[in-house]
mmCIF file of C-alpha atoms in Angstrom:
data_model
loop_
_atom_site.group_PDB
_atom_site.id
_atom_site.type_symbol
_atom_site.label_atom_id
_atom_site.label_comp_id
_atom_site.label_asym_id
_atom_site.label_seq_id
_atom_site.Cartn_x
_atom_site.Cartn_y
_atom_site.Cartn_z
ATOM 1 C CA MET A 1 35.933 -12.586 -31.252
ATOM 2 C CA SER A 2 34.811 -9.760 -28.975
ATOM 3 C CA TYR A 3 31.947 -9.339 -26.537
ATOM 4 C CA VAL A 4 30.125 -6.357 -25.105
ATOM 5 C CA GLY A 5 29.636 -6.303 -21.355
ATOM 6 C CA VAL A 6 27.390 -4.214 -19.146
ATOM 7 C CA THR A 7 29.300 -2.700 -16.255
ATOM 8 C CA ASP A 8 26.706 -0.338 -14.785
ATOM 9 C CA GLN A 9 22.968 0.012 -14.431
ATOM 10 C CA TYR A 10 21.141 3.147 -13.477
ATOM 11 C CA THR A 11 17.580 4.389 -13.176
ATOM 12 C CA ASP A 12 16.687 7.523 -15.092
ATOM 13 C CA HIS A 13 14.479 9.593 -12.766
ATOM 14 C CA GLU A 14 14.058 12.459 -15.245
ATOM 15 C CA PRO A 15 10.477 13.169 -16.327
ATOM 16 C CA GLY A 16 9.511 12.187 -19.835
ATOM 17 C CA LYS A 17 7.624 14.365 -22.272
ATOM 18 C CA PHE A 18 3.890 14.653 -21.835
ATOM 19 C CA LYS A 19 1.894 13.474 -24.820
ATOM 20 C CA GLN A 20 -1.872 13.556 -25.344
ATOM 21 C CA THR A 21 -3.098 10.000 -26.081
ATOM 22 C CA ASN A 22 -6.897 10.364 -25.865
ATOM 23 C CA SER A 23 -7.052 7.258 -23.664
ATOM 24 C CA GLU A 24 -8.843 7.861 -20.373
ATOM 25 C CA LEU A 25 -6.548 5.413 -18.545
ATOM 26 C CA ASP A 26 -3.206 6.774 -19.747
ATOM 27 C CA MET A 27 -1.533 8.787 -16.986
ATOM 28 C CA ALA A 28 1.611 10.830 -16.537
ATOM 29 C CA LEU A 29 3.491 11.756 -13.386
ATOM 30 C CA ASP A 30 4.557 15.360 -12.966
ATOM 31 C CA GLY A 31 7.332 15.335 -10.395
ATOM 32 C CA SER A 32 8.392 12.447 -8.214
ATOM 33 C CA GLY A 33 6.540 9.184 -7.770
ATOM 34 C CA TYR A 34 5.887 5.839 -9.370
ATOM 35 C CA PHE A 35 3.008 3.556 -10.274
ATOM 36 C CA LYS A 36 3.053 0.172 -8.504
ATOM 37 C CA VAL A 37 2.386 -2.964 -10.519
ATOM 38 C CA SER A 38 2.139 -6.595 -9.490
ATOM 39 C CA THR A 39 4.472 -8.954 -11.344
ATOM 40 C CA ILE A 40 5.386 -12.595 -10.874
ATOM 41 C CA GLU A 41 8.617 -11.302 -9.291
ATOM 42 C CA GLY A 42 6.653 -9.165 -6.805
ATOM 43 C CA ILE A 43 5.796 -5.465 -6.723
ATOM 44 C CA ARG A 44 7.648 -3.329 -9.240
ATOM 45 C CA TYR A 45 7.620 0.420 -9.787
ATOM 46 C CA THR A 46 7.260 2.243 -13.087
ATOM 47 C CA ARG A 47 6.718 5.702 -14.457
ATOM 48 C CA ASN A 48 5.127 4.315 -17.632
ATOM 49 C CA GLY A 49 1.457 5.264 -17.367
ATOM 50 C CA ASN A 50 0.157 3.461 -20.465
ATOM 51 C CA PHE A 51 -2.754 1.548 -18.911
ATOM 52 C CA ARG A 52 -5.901 -0.276 -20.026
ATOM 53 C CA LEU A 53 -8.704 -2.401 -18.544
ATOM 54 C CA ASP A 54 -8.442 -6.176 -18.658
ATOM 55 C CA THR A 55 -11.363 -8.617 -18.893
ATOM 56 C CA GLU A 56 -11.836 -8.442 -15.101
ATOM 57 C CA ASN A 57 -12.061 -4.598 -15.144
ATOM 58 C CA GLN A 58 -8.646 -4.264 -13.505
ATOM 59 C CA ILE A 59 -6.368 -1.432 -14.563
ATOM 60 C CA VAL A 60 -3.281 -3.114 -16.032
ATOM 61 C CA ASN A 61 -0.144 -2.066 -17.881
ATOM 62 C CA GLN A 62 0.601 -3.170 -21.425
ATOM 63 C CA LYS A 63 2.078 -6.442 -20.121
ATOM 64 C CA GLY A 64 -1.221 -7.235 -18.372
ATOM 65 C CA GLN A 65 0.244 -6.645 -14.906
ATOM 66 C CA PRO A 66 -2.263 -5.152 -12.436
ATOM 67 C CA VAL A 67 -1.724 -1.589 -11.224
ATOM 68 C CA LEU A 68 -1.891 -1.504 -7.416
ATOM 69 C CA ASN A 69 -3.530 0.937 -5.014
ATOM 70 C CA GLU A 70 -2.006 2.205 -1.763
ATOM 71 C CA GLN A 71 -3.005 -1.067 -0.036
ATOM 72 C CA ASP A 72 -1.136 -3.071 -2.719
ATOM 73 C CA GLU A 73 -4.413 -4.394 -4.150
ATOM 74 C CA PRO A 74 -5.300 -4.388 -7.866
ATOM 75 C CA ILE A 75 -7.390 -1.387 -8.917
ATOM 76 C CA VAL A 76 -10.743 -2.688 -10.164
ATOM 77 C CA ILE A 77 -13.303 -0.453 -11.857
ATOM 78 C CA THR A 78 -16.581 -1.458 -10.223
ATOM 79 C CA GLY A 79 -18.890 1.403 -11.139
ATOM 80 C CA GLU A 80 -21.662 1.144 -13.688
ATOM 81 C CA GLY A 81 -21.191 3.500 -16.585
ATOM 82 C CA THR A 82 -19.151 4.177 -19.654
ATOM 83 C CA GLU A 83 -16.961 7.222 -19.037
ATOM 84 C CA ILE A 84 -13.889 6.682 -16.854
ATOM 85 C CA SER A 85 -11.832 9.673 -15.725
ATOM 86 C CA ILE A 86 -8.948 10.189 -13.334
ATOM 87 C CA ASP A 87 -8.198 13.555 -11.746
ATOM 88 C CA ALA A 88 -4.833 15.073 -10.829
ATOM 89 C CA TYR A 89 -5.030 13.512 -7.331
ATOM 90 C CA GLY A 90 -5.545 9.952 -8.595
ATOM 91 C CA ASN A 91 -9.268 9.805 -7.833
ATOM 92 C CA ILE A 92 -11.060 7.558 -10.314
ATOM 93 C CA PHE A 93 -14.553 8.408 -11.526
ATOM 94 C CA VAL A 94 -17.097 6.506 -13.620
ATOM 95 C CA ASP A 95 -19.683 8.813 -15.196
ATOM 96 C CA LEU A 96 -18.541 11.551 -12.750
ATOM 97 C CA HIS A 97 -19.151 9.365 -9.649
ATOM 98 C CA MET A 98 -16.022 8.755 -7.572
ATOM 99 C CA ILE A 99 -15.348 5.049 -7.174
ATOM 100 C CA ILE A 100 -11.733 5.075 -5.970
ATOM 101 C CA SER A 101 -10.033 7.753 -3.911
ATOM 102 C CA GLY A 102 -6.383 8.412 -4.731
#
């Protein structure tokens, strides 16, 4: 009988390939940086920008973990409207009205 063991772990900091998804909440990082998410283990960092809104209008990752702002608070979309957009600086707009400054 033989077993496979893991002897090392490493974090790949190389940028991934950009891919158009047609989802207004999907984001990509060009250069350094991470998105912060709240998990039951505490704050974690990710470069995976595949996000959606939950039932409380929070931006969450695909595991349902809230994406955090610079104050470590969940990002909640509070504006009235239908079209959400995010610019290159992280500012979030609803129907072209800024609701969250990046």
